[in-house]
PDB file of C-alpha atoms in Angstrom:
ATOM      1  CA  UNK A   1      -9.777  -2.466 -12.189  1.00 44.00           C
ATOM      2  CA  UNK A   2      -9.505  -3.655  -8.642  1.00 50.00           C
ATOM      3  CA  UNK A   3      -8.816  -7.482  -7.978  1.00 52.00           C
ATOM      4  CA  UNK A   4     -11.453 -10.045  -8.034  1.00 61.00           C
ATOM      5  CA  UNK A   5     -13.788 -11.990 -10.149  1.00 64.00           C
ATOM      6  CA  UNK A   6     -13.603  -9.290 -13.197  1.00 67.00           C
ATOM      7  CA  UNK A   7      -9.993  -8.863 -12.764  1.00 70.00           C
ATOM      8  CA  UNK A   8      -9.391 -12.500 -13.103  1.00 77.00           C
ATOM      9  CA  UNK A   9     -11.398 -12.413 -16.195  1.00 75.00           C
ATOM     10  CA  UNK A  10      -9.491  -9.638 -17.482  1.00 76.00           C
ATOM     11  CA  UNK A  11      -5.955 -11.582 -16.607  1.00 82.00           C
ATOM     12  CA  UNK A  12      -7.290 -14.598 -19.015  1.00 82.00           C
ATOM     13  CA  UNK A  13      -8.325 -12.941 -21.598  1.00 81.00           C
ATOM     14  CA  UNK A  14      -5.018 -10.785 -22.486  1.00 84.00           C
ATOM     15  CA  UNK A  15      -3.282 -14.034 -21.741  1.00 89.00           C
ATOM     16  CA  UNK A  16      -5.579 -15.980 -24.730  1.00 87.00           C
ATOM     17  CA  UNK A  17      -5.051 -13.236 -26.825  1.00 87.00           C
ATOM     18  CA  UNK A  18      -1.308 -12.914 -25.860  1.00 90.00           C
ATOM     19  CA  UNK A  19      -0.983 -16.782 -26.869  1.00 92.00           C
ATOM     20  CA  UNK A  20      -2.904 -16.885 -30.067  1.00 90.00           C
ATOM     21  CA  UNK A  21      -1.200 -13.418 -30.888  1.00 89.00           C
ATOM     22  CA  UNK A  22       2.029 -15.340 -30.572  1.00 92.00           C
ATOM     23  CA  UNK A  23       1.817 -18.378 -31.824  1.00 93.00           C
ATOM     24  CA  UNK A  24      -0.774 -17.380 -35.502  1.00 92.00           C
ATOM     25  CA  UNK A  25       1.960 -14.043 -35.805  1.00 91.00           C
ATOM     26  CA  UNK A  26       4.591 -16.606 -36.290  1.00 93.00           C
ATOM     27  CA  UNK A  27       3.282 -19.903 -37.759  1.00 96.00           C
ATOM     28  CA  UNK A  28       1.780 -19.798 -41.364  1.00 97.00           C
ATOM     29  CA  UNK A  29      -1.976 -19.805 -40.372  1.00 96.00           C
ATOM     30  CA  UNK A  30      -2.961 -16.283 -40.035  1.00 94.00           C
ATOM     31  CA  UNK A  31      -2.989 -13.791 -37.415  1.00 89.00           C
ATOM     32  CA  UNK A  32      -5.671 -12.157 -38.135  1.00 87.00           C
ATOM     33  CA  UNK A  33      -7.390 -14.116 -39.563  1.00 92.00           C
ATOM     34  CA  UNK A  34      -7.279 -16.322 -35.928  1.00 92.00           C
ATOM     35  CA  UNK A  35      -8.645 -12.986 -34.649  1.00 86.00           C
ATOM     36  CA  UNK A  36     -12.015 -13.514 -36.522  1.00 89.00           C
ATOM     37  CA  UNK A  37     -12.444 -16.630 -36.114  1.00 93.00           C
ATOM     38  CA  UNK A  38     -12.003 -17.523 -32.956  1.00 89.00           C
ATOM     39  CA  UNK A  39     -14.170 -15.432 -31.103  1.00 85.00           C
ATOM     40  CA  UNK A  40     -16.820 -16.113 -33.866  1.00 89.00           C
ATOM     41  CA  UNK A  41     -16.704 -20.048 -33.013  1.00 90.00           C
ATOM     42  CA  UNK A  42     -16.559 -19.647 -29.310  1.00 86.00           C
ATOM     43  CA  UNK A  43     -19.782 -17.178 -29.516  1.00 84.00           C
ATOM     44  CA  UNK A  44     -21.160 -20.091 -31.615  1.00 88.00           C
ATOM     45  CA  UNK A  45     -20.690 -22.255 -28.480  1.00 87.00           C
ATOM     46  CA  UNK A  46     -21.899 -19.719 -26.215  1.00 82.00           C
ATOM     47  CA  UNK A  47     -18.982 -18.156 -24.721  1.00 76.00           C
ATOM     48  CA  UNK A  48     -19.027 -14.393 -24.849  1.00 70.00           C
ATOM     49  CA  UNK A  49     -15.236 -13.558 -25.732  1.00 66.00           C
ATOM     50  CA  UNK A  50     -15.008 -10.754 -28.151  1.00 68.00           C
ATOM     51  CA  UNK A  51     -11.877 -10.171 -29.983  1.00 71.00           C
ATOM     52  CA  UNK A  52      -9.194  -7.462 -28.328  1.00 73.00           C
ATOM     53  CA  UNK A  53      -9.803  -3.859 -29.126  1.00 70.00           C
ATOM     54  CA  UNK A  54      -7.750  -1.804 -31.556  1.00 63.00           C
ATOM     55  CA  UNK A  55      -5.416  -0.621 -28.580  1.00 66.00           C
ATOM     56  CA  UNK A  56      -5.059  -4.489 -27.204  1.00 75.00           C
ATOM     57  CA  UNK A  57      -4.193  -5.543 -30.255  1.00 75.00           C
ATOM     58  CA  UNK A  58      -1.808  -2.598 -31.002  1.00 73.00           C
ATOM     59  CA  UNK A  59      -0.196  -3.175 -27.449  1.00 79.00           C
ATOM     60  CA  UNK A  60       0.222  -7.106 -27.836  1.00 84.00           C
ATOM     61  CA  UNK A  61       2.224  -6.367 -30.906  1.00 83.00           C
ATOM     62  CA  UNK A  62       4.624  -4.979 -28.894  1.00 86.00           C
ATOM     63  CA  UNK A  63       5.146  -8.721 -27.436  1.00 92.00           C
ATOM     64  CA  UNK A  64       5.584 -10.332 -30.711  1.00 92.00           C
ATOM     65  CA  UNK A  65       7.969  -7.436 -32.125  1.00 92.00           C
ATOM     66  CA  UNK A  66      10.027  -7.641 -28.891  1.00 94.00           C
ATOM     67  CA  UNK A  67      10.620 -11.949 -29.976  1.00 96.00           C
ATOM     68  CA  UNK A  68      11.381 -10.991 -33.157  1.00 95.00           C
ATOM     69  CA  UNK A  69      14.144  -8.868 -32.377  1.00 95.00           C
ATOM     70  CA  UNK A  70      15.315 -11.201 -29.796  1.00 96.00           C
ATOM     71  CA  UNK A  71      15.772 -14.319 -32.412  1.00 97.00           C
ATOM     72  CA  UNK A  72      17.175 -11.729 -35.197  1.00 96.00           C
ATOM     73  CA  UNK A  73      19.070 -10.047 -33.031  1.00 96.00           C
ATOM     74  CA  UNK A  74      22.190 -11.252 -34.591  1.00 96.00           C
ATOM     75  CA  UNK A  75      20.917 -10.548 -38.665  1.00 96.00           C
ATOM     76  CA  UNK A  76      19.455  -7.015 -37.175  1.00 95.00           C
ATOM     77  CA  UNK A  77      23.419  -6.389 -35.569  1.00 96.00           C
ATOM     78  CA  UNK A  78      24.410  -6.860 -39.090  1.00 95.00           C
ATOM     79  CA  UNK A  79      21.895  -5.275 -41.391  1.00 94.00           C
ATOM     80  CA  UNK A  80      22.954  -2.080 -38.023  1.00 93.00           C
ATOM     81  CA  UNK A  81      26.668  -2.086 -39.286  1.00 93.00           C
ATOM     82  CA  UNK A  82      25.414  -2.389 -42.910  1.00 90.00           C
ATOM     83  CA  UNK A  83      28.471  -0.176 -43.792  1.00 89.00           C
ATOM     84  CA  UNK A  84      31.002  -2.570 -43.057  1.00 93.00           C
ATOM     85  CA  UNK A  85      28.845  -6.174 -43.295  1.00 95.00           C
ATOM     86  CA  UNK A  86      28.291  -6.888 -47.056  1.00 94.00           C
ATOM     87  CA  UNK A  87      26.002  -9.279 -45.483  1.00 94.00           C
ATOM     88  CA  UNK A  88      24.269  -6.718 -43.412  1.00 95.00           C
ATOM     89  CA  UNK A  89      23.791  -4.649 -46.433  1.00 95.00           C
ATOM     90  CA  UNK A  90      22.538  -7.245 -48.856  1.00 96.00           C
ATOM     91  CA  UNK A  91      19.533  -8.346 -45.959  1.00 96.00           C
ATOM     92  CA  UNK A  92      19.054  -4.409 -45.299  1.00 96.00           C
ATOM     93  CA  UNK A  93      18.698  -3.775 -49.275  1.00 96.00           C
ATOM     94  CA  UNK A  94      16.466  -7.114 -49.576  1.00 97.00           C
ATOM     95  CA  UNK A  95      14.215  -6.097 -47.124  1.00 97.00           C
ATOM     96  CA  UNK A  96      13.680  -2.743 -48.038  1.00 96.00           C
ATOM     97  CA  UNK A  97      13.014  -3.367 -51.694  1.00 97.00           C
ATOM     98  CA  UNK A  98      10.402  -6.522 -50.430  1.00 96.00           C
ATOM     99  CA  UNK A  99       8.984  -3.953 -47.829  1.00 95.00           C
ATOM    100  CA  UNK A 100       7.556  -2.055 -50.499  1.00 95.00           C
ATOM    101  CA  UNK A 101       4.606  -3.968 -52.296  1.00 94.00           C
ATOM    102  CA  UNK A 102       2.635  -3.997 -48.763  1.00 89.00           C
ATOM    103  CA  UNK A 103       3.274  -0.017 -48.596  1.00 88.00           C
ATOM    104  CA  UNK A 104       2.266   0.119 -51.835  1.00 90.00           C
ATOM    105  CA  UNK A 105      -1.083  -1.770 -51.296  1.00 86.00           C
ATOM    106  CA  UNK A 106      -1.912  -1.686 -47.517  1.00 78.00           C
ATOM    107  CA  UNK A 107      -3.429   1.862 -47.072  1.00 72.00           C
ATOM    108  CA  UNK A 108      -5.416   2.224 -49.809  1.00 81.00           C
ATOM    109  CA  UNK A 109      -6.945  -0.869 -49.707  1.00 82.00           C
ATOM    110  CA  UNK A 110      -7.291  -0.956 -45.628  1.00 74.00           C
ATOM    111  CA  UNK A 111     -11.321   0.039 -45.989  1.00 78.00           C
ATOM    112  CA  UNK A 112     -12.287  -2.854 -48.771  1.00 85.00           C
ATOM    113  CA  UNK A 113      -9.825  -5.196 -45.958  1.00 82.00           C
ATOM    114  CA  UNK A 114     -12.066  -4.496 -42.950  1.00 77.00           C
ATOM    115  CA  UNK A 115     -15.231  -4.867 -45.104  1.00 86.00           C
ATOM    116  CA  UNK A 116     -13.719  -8.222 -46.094  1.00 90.00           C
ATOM    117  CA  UNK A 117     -13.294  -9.417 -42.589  1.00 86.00           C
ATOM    118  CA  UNK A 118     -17.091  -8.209 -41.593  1.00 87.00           C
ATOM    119  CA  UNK A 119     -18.475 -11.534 -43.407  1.00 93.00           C
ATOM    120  CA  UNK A 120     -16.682 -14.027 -41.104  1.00 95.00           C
ATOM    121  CA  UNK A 121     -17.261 -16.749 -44.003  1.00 96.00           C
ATOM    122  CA  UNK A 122     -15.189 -14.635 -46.360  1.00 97.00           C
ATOM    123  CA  UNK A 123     -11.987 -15.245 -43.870  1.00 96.00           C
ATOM    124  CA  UNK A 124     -13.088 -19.379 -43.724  1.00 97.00           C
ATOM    125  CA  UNK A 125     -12.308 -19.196 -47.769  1.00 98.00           C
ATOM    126  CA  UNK A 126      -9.217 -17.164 -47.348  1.00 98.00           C
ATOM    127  CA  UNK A 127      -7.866 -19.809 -44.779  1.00 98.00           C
ATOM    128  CA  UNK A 128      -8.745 -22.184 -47.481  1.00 98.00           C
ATOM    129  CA  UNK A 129      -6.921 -20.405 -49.972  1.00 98.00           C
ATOM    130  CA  UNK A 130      -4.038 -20.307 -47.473  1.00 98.00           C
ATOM    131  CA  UNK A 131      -4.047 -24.413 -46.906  1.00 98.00           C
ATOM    132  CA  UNK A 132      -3.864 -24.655 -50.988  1.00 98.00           C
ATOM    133  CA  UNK A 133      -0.684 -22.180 -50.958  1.00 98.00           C
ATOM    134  CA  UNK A 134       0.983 -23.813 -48.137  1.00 98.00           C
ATOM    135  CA  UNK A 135       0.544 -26.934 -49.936  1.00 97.00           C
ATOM    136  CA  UNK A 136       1.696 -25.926 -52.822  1.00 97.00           C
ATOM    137  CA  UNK A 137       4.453 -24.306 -50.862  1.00 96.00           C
ATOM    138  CA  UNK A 138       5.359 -27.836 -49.693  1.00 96.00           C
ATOM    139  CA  UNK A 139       5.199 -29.561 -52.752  1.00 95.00           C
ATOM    140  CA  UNK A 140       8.436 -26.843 -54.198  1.00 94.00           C
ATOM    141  CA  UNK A 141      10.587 -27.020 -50.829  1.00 92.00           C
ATOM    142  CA  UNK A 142      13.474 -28.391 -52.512  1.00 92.00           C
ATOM    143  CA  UNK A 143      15.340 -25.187 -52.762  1.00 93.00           C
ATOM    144  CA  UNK A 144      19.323 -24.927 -51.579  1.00 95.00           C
ATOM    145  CA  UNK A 145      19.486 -20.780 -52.178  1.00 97.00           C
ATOM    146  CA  UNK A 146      20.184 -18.715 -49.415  1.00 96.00           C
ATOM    147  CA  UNK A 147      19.446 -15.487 -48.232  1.00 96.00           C
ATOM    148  CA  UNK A 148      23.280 -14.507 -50.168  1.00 95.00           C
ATOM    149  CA  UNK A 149      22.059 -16.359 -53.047  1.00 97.00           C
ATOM    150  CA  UNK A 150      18.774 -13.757 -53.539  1.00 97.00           C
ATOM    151  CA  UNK A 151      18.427 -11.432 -56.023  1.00 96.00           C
ATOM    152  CA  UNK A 152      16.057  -8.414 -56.224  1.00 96.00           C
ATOM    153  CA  UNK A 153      13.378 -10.432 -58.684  1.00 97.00           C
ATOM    154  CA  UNK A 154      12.966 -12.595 -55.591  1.00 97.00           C
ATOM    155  CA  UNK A 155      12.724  -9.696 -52.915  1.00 97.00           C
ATOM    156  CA  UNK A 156      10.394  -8.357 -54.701  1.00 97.00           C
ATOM    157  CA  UNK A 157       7.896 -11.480 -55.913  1.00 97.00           C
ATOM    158  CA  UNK A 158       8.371 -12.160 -52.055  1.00 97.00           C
ATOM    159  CA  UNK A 159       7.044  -8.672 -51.241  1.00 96.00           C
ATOM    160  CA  UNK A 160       3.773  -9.212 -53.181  1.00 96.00           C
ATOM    161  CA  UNK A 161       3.409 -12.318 -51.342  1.00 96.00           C
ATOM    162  CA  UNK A 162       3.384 -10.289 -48.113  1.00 94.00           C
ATOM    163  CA  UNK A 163       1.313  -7.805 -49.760  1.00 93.00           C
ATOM    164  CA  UNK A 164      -1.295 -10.516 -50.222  1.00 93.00           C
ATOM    165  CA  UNK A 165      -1.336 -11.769 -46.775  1.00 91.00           C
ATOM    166  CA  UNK A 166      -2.792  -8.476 -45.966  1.00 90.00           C
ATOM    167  CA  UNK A 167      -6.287 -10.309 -46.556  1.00 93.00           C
ATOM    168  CA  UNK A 168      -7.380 -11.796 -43.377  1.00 92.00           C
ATOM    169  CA  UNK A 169      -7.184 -15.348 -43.356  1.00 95.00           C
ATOM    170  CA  UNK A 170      -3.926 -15.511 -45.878  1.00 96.00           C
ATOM    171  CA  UNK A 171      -0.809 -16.071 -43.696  1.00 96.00           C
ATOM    172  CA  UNK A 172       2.120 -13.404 -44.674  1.00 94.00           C
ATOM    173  CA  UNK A 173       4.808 -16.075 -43.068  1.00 95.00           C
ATOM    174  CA  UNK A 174       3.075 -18.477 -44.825  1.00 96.00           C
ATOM    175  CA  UNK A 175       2.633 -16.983 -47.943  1.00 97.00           C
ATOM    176  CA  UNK A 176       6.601 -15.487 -48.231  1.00 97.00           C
ATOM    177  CA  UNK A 177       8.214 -18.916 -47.709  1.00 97.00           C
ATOM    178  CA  UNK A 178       5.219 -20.829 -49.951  1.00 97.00           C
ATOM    179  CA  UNK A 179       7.085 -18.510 -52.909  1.00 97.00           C
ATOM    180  CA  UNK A 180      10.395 -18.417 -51.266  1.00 97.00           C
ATOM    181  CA  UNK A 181      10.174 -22.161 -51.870  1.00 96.00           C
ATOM    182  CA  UNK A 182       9.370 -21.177 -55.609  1.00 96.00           C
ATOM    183  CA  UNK A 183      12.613 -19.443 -56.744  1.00 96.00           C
ATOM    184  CA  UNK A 184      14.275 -22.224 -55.186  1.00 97.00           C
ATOM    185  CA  UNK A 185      15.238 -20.820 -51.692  1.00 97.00           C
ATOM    186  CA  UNK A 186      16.264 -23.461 -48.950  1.00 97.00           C
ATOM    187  CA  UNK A 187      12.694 -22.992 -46.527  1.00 95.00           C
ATOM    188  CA  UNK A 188      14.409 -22.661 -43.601  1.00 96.00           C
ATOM    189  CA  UNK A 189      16.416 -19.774 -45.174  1.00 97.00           C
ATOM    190  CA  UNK A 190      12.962 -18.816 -47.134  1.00 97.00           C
ATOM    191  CA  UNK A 191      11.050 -18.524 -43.317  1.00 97.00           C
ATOM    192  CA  UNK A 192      14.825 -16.425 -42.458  1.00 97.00           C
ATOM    193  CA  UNK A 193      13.721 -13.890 -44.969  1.00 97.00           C
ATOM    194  CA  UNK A 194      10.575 -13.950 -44.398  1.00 96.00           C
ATOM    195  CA  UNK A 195      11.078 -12.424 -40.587  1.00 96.00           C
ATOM    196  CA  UNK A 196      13.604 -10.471 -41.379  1.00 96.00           C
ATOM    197  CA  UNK A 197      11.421  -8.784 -44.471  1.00 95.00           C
ATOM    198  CA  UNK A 198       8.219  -8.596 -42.116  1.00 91.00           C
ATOM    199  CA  UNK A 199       9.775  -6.458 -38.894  1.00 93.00           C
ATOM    200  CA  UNK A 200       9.210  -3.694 -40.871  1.00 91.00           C
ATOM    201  CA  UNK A 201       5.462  -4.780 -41.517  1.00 83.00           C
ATOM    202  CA  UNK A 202       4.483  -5.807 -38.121  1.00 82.00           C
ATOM    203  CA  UNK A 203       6.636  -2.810 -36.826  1.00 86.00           C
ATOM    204  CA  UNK A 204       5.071  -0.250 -39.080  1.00 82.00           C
ATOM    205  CA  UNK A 205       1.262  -1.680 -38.121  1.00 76.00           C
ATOM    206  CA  UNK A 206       2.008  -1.240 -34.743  1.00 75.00           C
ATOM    207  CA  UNK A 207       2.630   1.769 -34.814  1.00 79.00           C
ATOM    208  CA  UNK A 208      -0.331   2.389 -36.959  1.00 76.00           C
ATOM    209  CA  UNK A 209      -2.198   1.131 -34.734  1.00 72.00           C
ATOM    210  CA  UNK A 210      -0.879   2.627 -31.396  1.00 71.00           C
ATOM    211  CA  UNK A 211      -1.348   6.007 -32.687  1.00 74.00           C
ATOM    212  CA  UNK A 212      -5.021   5.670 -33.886  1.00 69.00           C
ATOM    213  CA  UNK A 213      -5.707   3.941 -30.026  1.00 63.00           C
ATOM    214  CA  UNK A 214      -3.346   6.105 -28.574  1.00 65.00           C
ATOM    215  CA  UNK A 215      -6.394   8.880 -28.215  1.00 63.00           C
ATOM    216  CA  UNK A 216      -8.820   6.369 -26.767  1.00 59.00           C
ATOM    217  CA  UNK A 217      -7.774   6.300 -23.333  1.00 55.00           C
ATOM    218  CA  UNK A 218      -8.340   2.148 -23.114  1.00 55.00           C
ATOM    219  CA  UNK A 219      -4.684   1.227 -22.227  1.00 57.00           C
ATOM    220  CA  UNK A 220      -5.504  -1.494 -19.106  1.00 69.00           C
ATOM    221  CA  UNK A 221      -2.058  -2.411 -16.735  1.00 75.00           C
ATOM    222  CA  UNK A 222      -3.325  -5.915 -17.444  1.00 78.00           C
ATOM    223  CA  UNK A 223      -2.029  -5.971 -21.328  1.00 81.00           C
ATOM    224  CA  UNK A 224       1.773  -5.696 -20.035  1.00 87.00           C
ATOM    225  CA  UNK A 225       0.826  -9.249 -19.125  1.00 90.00           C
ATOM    226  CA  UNK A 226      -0.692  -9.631 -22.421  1.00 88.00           C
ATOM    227  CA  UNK A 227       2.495  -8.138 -23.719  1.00 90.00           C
ATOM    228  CA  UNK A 228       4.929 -10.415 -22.024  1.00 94.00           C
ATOM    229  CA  UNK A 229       2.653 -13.684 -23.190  1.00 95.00           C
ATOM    230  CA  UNK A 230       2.548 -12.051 -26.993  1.00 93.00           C
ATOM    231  CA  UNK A 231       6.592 -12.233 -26.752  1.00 95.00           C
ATOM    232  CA  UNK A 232       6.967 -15.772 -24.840  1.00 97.00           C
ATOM    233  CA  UNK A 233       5.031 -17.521 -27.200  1.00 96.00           C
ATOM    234  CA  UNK A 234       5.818 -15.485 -30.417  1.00 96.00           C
ATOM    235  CA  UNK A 235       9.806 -16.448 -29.654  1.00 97.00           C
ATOM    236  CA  UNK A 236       8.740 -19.960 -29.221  1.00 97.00           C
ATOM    237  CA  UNK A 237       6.696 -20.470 -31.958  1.00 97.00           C
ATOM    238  CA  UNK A 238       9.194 -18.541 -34.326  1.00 97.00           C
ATOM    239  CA  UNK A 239      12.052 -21.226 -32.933  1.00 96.00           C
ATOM    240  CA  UNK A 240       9.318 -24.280 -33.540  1.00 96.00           C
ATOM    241  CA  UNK A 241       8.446 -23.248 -36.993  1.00 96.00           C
ATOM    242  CA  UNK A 242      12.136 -22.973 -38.000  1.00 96.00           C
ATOM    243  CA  UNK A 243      12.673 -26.792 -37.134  1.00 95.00           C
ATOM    244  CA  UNK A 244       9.447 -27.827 -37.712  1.00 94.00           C
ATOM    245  CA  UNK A 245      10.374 -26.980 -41.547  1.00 94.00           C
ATOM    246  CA  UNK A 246      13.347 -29.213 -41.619  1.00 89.00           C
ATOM    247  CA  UNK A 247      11.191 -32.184 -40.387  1.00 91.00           C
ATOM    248  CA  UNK A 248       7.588 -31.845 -41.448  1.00 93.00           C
ATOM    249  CA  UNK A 249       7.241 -28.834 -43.897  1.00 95.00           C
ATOM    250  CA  UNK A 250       4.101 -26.704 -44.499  1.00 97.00           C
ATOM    251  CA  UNK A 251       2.191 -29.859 -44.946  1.00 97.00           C
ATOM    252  CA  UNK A 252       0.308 -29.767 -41.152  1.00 97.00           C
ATOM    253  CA  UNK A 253      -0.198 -26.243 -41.347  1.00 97.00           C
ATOM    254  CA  UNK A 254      -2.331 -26.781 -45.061  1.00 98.00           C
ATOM    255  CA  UNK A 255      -4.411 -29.344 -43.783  1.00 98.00           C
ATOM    256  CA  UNK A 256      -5.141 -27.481 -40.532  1.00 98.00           C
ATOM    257  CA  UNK A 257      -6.002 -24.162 -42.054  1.00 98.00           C
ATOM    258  CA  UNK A 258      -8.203 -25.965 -44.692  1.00 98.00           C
ATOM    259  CA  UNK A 259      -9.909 -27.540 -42.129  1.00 98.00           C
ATOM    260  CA  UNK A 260     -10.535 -24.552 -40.032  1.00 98.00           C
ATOM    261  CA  UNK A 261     -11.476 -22.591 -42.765  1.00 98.00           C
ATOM    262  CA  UNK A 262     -13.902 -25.394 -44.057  1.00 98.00           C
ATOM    263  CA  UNK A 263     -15.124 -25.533 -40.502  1.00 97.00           C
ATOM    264  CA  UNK A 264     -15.800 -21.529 -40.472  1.00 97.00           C
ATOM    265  CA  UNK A 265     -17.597 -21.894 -43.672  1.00 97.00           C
ATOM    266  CA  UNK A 266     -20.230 -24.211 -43.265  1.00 96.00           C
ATOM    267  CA  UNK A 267     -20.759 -22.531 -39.554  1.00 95.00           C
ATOM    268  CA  UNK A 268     -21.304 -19.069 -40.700  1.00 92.00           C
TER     269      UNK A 268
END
């Protein structure tokens, strides 16, 4: 694509998609379910903006991976030199057993997923749904355990609540610390595990997702600055949420998604 008016057009929309797939990766309002919506709403205004492709999408997560691994990089050093770091081990053995609910549940139900998404008013209700856990999520974030203080009960009644999140429009950060904050874990701790436990999960749909575009011969130069917006914003927005919990809670984040997904329903 040679520079100009379509190459400038090209330039803004990785960098939209970079942003929202940055900041809704991150905060507890849905990536995907963002992905829907959004372009939905702005055809409804009359702007033609269709959602990134399967490769965009699959190339952007290499933006929000890369943030993740920046702001864990010290828990991922550990869980590395699990040998010697009882700590390191207990995050690595965690993670693996909460990993495995989503494997357990994501492939075979990936066709009956992307039929859900298809009605764009079946997403508006899952945002709902999302609003009433993250509320209910606030309402139990009284929790002092730590990540130490886990046992495998947790890891794994965590791991369904990832699993879940697989439905467009249900948050997986939002959903892991909403019953994180259930058995009692500090949030801030809760939203700890909940990154740690979902680098395999955003790591292993990437890949997914890279090798089913890979064939399709769509890669554009442009998404590298896609890429580099994805990881900006995702480090950013991972670093707000973690404060943000100590001083407001889930509370904004319910009220916006129910009102987004309100607004989605009576639209479509």
């Amino acid at each position: 694509m040679q520079p100009g008016e379509g190459y400038r057009a090209a330039v803004l929309a990785v960098v939209i998609w970079g942003v929202i797939q940055g900041i809704t990766e991150f905060l507890p309002v849905s990536s995907d379910g963002h992905l829907v919506v959004i372009p939905a709403l702005l055809s409804e205004m009359g702007l033609d903006v269709q959602p990134p492709t399967l490769a965009s999408t699959a190339i952007l997560h290499l933006g929000t991976l890369a943030a993740m691994f920046i702001y864990f990089r010290h828990d991922l050093a550990r869980v590395i030199h699990f040998r010697t770091d009882p700590e390191g081990r207990k995050i690595a053995l965690l993670v693996a057993i909460g990993t495995i609910p989503a494997v357990i549940f994501g492939l075979p139900l990936e066709g009956e997923l992307n039929a859900f998404s298809t009605t764009i008013s079946n997403v508006g209700w899952a945002l709902i749904g999302n609003g009433l856990i993250l509320y209910l999520g606030s309402r139990m974030a009284f929790g002092t355990r730590r990540i130490m203080d886990m046992k495998i009960p947790d890891s794994i009644l965590i791991g369904f609540a990832q699993a879940m999140a697989l439905i467009p429009g249900i948050s997986r950060s939002g959903t892991t610390i909403s019953v994180g904050s259930a058995r009692h874990i500090e949030p801030t701790e809760a939203a700890r595990y909940s990154f740690l436990l979902g680098i395999p999960a955003v790591t292993g749909a990437g890949l997914l997702e890279l090798y089913r575009a890979s064939g399709s011969g769509s890669f554009e130069p442009v998404l590298i600055v896609g890429v580099i917006v994805a990881g900006v914003t995702g480090y950013l927005a991972i670093g707000w949420l973690m404060a943000s919990l100590k001083k407001v809670g889930l509370l904004p984040f319910a009220i916006y998604c129910v009102a987004l997904g309100a607004l989605t329903v009576v639209v479509f």
